[in-house]
CSV table of C-alpha atoms and ligand atoms in Angstrom, one decimal:
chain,number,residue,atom,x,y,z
D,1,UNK,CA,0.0,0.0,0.0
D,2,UNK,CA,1.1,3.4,-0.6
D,3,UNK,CA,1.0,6.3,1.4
D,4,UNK,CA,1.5,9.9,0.4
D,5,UNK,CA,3.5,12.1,2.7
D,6,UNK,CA,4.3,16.0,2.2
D,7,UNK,CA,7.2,17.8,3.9
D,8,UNK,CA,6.5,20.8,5.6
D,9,UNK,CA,10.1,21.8,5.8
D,10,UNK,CA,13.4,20.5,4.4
D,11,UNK,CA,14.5,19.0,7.7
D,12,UNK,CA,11.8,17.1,8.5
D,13,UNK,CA,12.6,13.4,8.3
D,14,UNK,CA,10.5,11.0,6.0
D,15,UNK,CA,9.8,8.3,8.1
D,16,UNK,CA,11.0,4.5,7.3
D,17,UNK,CA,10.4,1.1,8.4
D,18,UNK,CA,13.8,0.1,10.1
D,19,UNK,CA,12.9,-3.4,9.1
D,20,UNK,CA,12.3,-4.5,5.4
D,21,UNK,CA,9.4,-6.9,7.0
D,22,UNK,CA,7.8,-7.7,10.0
D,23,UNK,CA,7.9,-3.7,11.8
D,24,UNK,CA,4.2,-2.6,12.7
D,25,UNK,CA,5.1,0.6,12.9
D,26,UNK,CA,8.0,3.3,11.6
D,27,UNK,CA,9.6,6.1,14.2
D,28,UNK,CA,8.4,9.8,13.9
D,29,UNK,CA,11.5,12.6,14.2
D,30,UNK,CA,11.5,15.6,15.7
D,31,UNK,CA,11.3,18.8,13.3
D,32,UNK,CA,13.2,21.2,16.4
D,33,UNK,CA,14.0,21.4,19.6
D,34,UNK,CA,11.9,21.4,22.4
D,35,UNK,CA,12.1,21.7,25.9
D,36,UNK,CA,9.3,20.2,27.8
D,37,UNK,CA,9.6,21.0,31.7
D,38,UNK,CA,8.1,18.9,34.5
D,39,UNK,CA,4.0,18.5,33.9
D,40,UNK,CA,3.9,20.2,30.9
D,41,UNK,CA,2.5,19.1,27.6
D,42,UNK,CA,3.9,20.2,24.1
D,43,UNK,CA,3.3,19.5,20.7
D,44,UNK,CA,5.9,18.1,18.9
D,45,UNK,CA,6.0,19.3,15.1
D,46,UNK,CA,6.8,16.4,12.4
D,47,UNK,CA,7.1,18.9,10.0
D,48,UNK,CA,4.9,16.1,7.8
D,49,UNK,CA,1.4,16.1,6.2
D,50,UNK,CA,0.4,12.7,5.5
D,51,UNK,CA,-2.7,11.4,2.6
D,52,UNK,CA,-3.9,8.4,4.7
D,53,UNK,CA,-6.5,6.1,2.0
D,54,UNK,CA,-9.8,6.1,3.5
D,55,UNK,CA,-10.4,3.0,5.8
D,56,UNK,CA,-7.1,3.6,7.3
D,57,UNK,CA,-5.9,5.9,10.4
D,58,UNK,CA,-2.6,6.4,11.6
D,59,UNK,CA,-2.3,5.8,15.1
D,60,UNK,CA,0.7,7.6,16.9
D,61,UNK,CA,1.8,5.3,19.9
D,62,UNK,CA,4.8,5.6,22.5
D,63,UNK,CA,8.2,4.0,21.7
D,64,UNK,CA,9.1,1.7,24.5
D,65,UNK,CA,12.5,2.9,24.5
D,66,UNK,CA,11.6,6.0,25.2
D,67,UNK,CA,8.9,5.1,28.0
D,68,UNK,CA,11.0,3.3,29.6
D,69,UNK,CA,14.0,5.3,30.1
D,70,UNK,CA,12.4,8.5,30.6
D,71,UNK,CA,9.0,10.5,31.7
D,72,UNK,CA,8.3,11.5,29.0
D,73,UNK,CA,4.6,9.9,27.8
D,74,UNK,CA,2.9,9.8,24.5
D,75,UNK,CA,-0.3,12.2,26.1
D,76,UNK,CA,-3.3,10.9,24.0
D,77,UNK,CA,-1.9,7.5,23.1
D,78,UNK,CA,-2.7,6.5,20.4
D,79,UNK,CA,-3.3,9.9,18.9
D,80,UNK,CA,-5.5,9.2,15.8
D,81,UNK,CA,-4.8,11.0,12.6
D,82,UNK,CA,-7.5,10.8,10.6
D,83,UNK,CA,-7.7,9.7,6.6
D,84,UNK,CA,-9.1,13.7,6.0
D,85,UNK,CA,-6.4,15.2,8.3
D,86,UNK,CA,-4.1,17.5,6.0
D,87,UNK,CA,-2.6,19.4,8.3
D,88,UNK,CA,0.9,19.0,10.1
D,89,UNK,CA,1.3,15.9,11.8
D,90,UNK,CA,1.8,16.3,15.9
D,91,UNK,CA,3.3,14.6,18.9
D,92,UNK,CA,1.5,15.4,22.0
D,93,UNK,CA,4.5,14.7,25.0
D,94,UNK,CA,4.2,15.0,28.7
D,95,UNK,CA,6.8,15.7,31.0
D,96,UNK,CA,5.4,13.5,33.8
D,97,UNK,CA,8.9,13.7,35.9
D,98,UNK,CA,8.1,15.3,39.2
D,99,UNK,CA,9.7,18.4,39.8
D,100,UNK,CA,12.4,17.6,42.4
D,101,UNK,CA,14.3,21.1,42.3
D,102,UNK,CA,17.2,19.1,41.0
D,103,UNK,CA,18.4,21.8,38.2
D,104,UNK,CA,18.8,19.0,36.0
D,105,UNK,CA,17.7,18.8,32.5
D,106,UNK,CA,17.9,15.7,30.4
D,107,UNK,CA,17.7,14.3,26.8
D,108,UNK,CA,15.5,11.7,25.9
D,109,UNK,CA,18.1,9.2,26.6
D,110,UNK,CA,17.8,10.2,30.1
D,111,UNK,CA,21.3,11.8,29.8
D,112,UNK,CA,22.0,14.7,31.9
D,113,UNK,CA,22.7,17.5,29.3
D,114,UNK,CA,22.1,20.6,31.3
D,115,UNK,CA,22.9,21.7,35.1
D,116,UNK,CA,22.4,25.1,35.2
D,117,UNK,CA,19.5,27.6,36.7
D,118,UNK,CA,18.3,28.9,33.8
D,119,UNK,CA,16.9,25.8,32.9
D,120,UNK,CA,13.5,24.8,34.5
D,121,UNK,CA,14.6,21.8,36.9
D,122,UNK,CA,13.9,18.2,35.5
D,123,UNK,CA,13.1,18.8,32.5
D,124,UNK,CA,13.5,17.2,29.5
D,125,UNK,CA,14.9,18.7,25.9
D,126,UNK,CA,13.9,16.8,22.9
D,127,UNK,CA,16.4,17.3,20.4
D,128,UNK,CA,15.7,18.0,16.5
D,129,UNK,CA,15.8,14.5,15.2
D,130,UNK,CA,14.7,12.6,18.4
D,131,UNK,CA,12.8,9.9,17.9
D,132,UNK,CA,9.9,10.5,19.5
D,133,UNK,CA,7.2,8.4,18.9
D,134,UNK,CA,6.2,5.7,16.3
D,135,UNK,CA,3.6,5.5,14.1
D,136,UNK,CA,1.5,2.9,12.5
D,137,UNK,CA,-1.4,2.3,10.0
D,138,UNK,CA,-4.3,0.2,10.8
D,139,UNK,CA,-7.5,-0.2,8.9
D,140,UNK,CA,-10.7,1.3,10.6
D,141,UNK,CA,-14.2,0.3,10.3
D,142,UNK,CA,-17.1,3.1,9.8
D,143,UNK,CA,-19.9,1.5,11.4
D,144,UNK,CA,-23.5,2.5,11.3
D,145,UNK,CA,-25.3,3.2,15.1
D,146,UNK,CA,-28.6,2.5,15.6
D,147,UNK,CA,-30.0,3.6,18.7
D,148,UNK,CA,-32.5,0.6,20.8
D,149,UNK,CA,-34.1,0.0,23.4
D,150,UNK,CA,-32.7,-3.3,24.3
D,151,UNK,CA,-29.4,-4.8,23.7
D,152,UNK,CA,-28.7,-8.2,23.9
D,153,UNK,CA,-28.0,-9.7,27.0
D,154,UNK,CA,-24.4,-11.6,28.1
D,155,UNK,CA,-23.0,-13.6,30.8
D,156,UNK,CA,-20.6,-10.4,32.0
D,157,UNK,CA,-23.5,-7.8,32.2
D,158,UNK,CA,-22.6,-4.8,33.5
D,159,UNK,CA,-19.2,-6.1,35.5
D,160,UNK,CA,-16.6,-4.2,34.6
D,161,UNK,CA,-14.2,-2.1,36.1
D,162,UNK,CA,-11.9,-4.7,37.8
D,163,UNK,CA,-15.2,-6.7,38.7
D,164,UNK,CA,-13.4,-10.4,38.2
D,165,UNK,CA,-10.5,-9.5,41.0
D,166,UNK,CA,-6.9,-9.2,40.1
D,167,UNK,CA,-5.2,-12.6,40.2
R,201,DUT,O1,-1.7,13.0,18.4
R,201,DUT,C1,-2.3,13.6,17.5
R,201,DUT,C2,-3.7,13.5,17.4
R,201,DUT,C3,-4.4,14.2,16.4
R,201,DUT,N1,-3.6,14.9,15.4
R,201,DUT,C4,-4.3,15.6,14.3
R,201,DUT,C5,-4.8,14.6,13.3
R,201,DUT,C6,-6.2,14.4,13.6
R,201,DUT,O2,-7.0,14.0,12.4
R,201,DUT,C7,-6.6,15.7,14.1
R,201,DUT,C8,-7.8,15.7,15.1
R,201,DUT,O3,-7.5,14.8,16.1
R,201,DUT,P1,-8.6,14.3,17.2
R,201,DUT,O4,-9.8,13.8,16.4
R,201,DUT,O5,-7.9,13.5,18.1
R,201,DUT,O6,-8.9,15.7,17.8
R,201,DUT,P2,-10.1,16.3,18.5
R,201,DUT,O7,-9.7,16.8,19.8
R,201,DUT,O8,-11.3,15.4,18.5
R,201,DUT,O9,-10.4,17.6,17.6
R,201,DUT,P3,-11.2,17.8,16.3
R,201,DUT,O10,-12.4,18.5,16.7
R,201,DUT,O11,-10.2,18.7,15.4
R,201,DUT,O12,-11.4,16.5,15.6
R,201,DUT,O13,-5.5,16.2,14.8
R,201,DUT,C9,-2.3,14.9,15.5
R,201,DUT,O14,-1.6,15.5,14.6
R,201,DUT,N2,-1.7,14.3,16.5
């Protein structure tokens, strides 16, 4: 399948599979630099437009990596873009590091980069080219709802919530 994708701006990366086969998703880069300070949210520019077919979304999800070395979070994960979207793709990030006073500020590999007072404490610079997200395209349905009176009935019910335990 192809997929069209417009760059914004000459530095914006064109994303890849890193794999010929088997990779669900590719990574999504950075267009700049941004510093993100503890509990904030920013939008990360792509500096890409992408021409999704309809019946398809891209869905931006969190790389592991990055989860699990820092706090920085993938907000609305997964962010859909939708088949009509053509405007610049975004990366909604949160800073969820508590704020600790330490005057340290870090880079997504969770290296210390900066130690200096003019930088809010604990946070976090994402550097132009950063992979900071991945991406991946899945095929939606567009279902028709009807609105009842009854629905049909099932062993769970209405349990939910945790309602079977937790082991
Ligand atoms: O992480 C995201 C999520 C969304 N979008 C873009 C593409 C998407 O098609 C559009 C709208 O997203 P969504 O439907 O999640 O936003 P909304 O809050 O419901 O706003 P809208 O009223 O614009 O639909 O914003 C992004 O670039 N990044």
């Amino acid at each position: 399948m192809e997929v069209k994708v417009k760059r914004l701006h000459p530095d914006a990366v064109i994303p890849q599979y890193a794999h010929e086969s088997g990779d669900s998703g590719f990574d999504l880069y950075a267009l700049e630099d941004v510093i993100i300070e503890p509990g904030q949210t920013v939008k990360v520019r792509t500096g890409l437009v992408f021409e999704i077919p309809e019946g398809y979304e891209l869905q931006i999800r969190p790389r592991s990596g990055v989860s699990a070395k820092t706090k920085l979070r993938v907000s609305n994960t997964p962010g859909t873009v939708d088949a009509s979207f053509r405007g610049e793709v975004m990366v909604l990030v949160d800073n969820i590091k508590p704020c600790v006073q330490s005057g340290l500020q870090y880079n997504i590999k969770e290296e210390v980069v900066n130690w200096d007072d003019n930088y809010a404490p604990d946070s976090y610079i994402i550097r132009k080219g950063d992979r900071i997200a991945q991406a991946v395209i899945v095929p939606v349905i567009r279902a028709e709802l009807v609105e009842v009176d009854e629905l049909g009935t099932t062993e769970r019910g209405e349990g939910g919530f945790g309602s079977s335990g937790t082991r």
